Amino acid sequence: MSLDFAATTPLTATEEARRQIEICNACRYCEGFCSVFPAMTRSKAFADGDLTHLSNLCHNCRGCHYACQYTAPHEFDLNIPAALAEVRQDSWERLARPQALARMFHERGVAMAGLLVVALTLFFALIAAARPTGARGSAPTWRTI
């Protein structure tokens, strides 16, 4: 595949990640940066499941991006953290269960996080209210024989 073809035809997130990972695998300059690179060097061709696995190993620290000699303005235009973040996002949307909650969290993430905080607060308040009080809840007394 020539670079001109890649520039004119938009690639899916998985195809773009595969292109970038294959270039990185040939270079191997960033081999010791994180757990993505040792896992990446175990194969030369990457299936969609392999890319999902690699994307979930990436913590988006961007250390490889800053050290890479093939980032923009180079014609390869590599940005492994961004490409893997796209694949990771796609996999979370596809694999999260139940789908209705996954879709709601993607569309209204801040509201869902706020709802989770309120639910946990109510849960802990109910636990505190249900705690026994009085003599039964006090410390045990010891008898001497």
CSV table of C-alpha atoms in Angstrom, one decimal:
chain,number,residue,atom,x,y,z
A,1,MET,CA,0.0,0.0,0.0
A,2,SER,CA,1.5,3.3,-1.0
A,3,LEU,CA,1.3,6.4,1.2
A,4,ASP,CA,-0.6,8.2,-1.5
A,5,PHE,CA,-3.4,5.7,-1.3
A,6,ALA,CA,-3.6,6.1,2.4
A,7,ALA,CA,-3.8,9.8,2.1
A,8,THR,CA,-6.8,9.7,-0.3
A,9,THR,CA,-8.7,6.9,1.3
A,10,PRO,CA,-9.8,7.4,4.9
A,11,LEU,CA,-8.9,4.4,7.0
A,12,THR,CA,-11.0,3.0,9.9
A,13,ALA,CA,-9.6,3.3,13.4
A,14,THR,CA,-8.5,-0.4,13.3
A,15,GLU,CA,-6.9,-0.1,9.9
A,16,GLU,CA,-5.0,3.0,10.9
A,17,ALA,CA,-3.8,1.4,14.1
A,18,ARG,CA,-2.7,-1.7,12.2
A,19,ARG,CA,-0.8,0.5,9.8
A,20,GLN,CA,1.0,2.4,12.6
A,21,ILE,CA,1.7,-0.8,14.7
A,22,GLU,CA,3.2,-2.5,11.7
A,23,ILE,CA,5.6,0.5,11.1
A,24,CYS,CA,6.4,0.5,14.8
A,25,ASN,CA,7.1,-3.2,14.8
A,26,ALA,CA,9.6,-2.7,12.0
A,27,CYS,CA,11.4,0.1,13.8
A,28,ARG,CA,11.3,-1.1,17.4
A,29,TYR,CA,13.0,2.0,18.7
A,30,CYS,CA,10.4,2.3,21.5
A,31,GLU,CA,10.7,-1.4,22.5
A,32,GLY,CA,11.2,-0.7,26.2
A,33,PHE,CA,8.7,2.1,26.8
A,34,CYS,CA,5.7,0.2,28.0
A,35,SER,CA,3.9,-3.1,27.9
A,36,VAL,CA,2.5,-2.5,24.4
A,37,PHE,CA,5.8,-2.9,22.6
A,38,PRO,CA,7.0,-6.3,24.0
A,39,ALA,CA,3.5,-7.6,23.3
A,40,MET,CA,3.6,-6.1,19.8
A,41,THR,CA,6.9,-7.7,18.9
A,42,ARG,CA,5.4,-11.2,19.3
A,43,SER,CA,3.8,-11.1,15.8
A,44,LYS,CA,4.2,-9.4,12.4
A,45,ALA,CA,0.5,-9.4,11.4
A,46,PHE,CA,-2.2,-8.1,13.7
A,47,ALA,CA,-5.8,-9.3,13.8
A,48,ASP,CA,-8.6,-7.0,15.1
A,49,GLY,CA,-8.5,-8.9,18.5
A,50,ASP,CA,-4.7,-8.3,18.7
A,51,LEU,CA,-5.2,-4.6,18.2
A,52,THR,CA,-7.9,-4.5,20.8
A,53,HIS,CA,-5.5,-6.2,23.3
A,54,LEU,CA,-2.7,-3.8,22.5
A,55,SER,CA,-5.0,-0.8,22.8
A,56,ASN,CA,-6.0,-1.9,26.3
A,57,LEU,CA,-2.4,-2.3,27.3
A,58,CYS,CA,-1.7,1.4,26.3
A,59,HIS,CA,-2.2,3.9,29.1
A,60,ASN,CA,-1.7,6.9,26.8
A,61,CYS,CA,1.4,8.1,28.6
A,62,ARG,CA,2.7,9.4,25.2
A,63,GLY,CA,6.3,8.5,25.9
A,64,CYS,CA,6.6,6.6,22.6
A,65,HIS,CA,5.0,9.5,20.7
A,66,TYR,CA,7.6,12.0,22.0
A,67,ALA,CA,10.5,9.7,21.3
A,68,CYS,CA,9.3,8.5,17.8
A,69,GLN,CA,11.2,9.7,14.8
A,70,TYR,CA,8.2,9.0,12.5
A,71,THR,CA,5.7,11.5,14.0
A,72,ALA,CA,4.4,14.5,12.0
A,73,PRO,CA,5.8,16.1,9.9
A,74,HIS,CA,7.2,12.8,8.8
A,75,GLU,CA,5.2,11.2,6.0
A,76,PHE,CA,4.4,8.2,8.1
A,77,ASP,CA,2.7,10.5,10.6
A,78,LEU,CA,2.7,8.0,13.5
A,79,ASN,CA,0.7,8.7,16.7
A,80,ILE,CA,0.4,5.3,18.4
A,81,PRO,CA,-1.3,6.6,21.6
A,82,ALA,CA,-4.0,8.3,19.6
A,83,ALA,CA,-4.6,5.4,17.2
A,84,LEU,CA,-4.8,2.9,20.1
A,85,ALA,CA,-7.1,5.2,22.0
A,86,GLU,CA,-9.5,5.2,19.0
A,87,VAL,CA,-9.4,1.4,18.9
A,88,ARG,CA,-9.9,1.2,22.7
A,89,GLN,CA,-12.9,3.5,22.5
A,90,ASP,CA,-14.4,1.4,19.7
A,91,SER,CA,-13.9,-1.8,21.6
A,92,TRP,CA,-15.5,-0.4,24.8
A,93,GLU,CA,-18.5,0.8,22.8
A,94,ARG,CA,-18.8,-2.6,21.1
A,95,LEU,CA,-18.1,-4.9,24.1
A,96,ALA,CA,-19.6,-3.1,27.1
A,97,ARG,CA,-22.6,-4.7,28.6
A,98,PRO,CA,-25.5,-3.8,29.0
A,99,GLN,CA,-25.4,-1.8,25.7
A,100,ALA,CA,-28.0,0.7,26.9
A,101,LEU,CA,-25.8,1.8,29.8
A,102,ALA,CA,-22.7,1.8,27.6
A,103,ARG,CA,-24.4,4.1,25.1
A,104,MET,CA,-25.7,6.4,27.8
A,105,PHE,CA,-22.3,6.6,29.4
A,106,HIS,CA,-20.7,7.5,26.1
A,107,GLU,CA,-23.3,10.2,25.3
A,108,ARG,CA,-23.7,11.6,28.9
A,109,GLY,CA,-20.6,10.5,30.8
A,110,VAL,CA,-20.5,13.3,33.3
A,111,ALA,CA,-24.2,12.8,34.2
A,112,MET,CA,-23.6,9.1,34.6
A,113,ALA,CA,-20.6,9.7,36.8
A,114,GLY,CA,-22.7,12.1,38.9
A,115,LEU,CA,-25.5,9.5,39.2
A,116,LEU,CA,-22.9,6.9,40.3
A,117,VAL,CA,-21.6,9.3,43.1
A,118,VAL,CA,-25.2,9.9,44.3
A,119,ALA,CA,-26.0,6.2,44.3
A,120,LEU,CA,-22.9,5.3,46.2
A,121,THR,CA,-23.6,8.1,48.8
A,122,LEU,CA,-27.1,6.8,49.3
A,123,PHE,CA,-25.8,3.2,49.6
A,124,PHE,CA,-23.3,4.2,52.3
A,125,ALA,CA,-25.9,6.3,54.1
A,126,LEU,CA,-28.3,3.3,54.2
A,127,ILE,CA,-25.5,1.1,55.6
A,128,ALA,CA,-24.8,3.7,58.3
A,129,ALA,CA,-28.5,4.0,59.2
A,130,ALA,CA,-28.9,0.2,59.5
A,131,ARG,CA,-26.0,-0.2,61.9
A,132,PRO,CA,-27.2,-1.5,65.3
A,133,THR,CA,-26.9,0.7,68.3
A,134,GLY,CA,-27.1,0.2,72.0
A,135,ALA,CA,-25.8,-2.6,74.3
A,136,ARG,CA,-25.5,-5.1,71.5
A,137,GLY,CA,-23.2,-2.9,69.5
A,138,SER,CA,-20.9,-2.1,72.4
A,139,ALA,CA,-17.6,-3.7,73.2
A,140,PRO,CA,-17.7,-7.1,74.9
A,141,THR,CA,-17.1,-7.3,78.6
A,142,TRP,CA,-14.7,-9.9,80.0
A,143,ARG,CA,-15.4,-11.9,83.1
A,144,THR,CA,-12.6,-13.2,85.3
A,145,ILE,CA,-12.9,-16.7,86.6
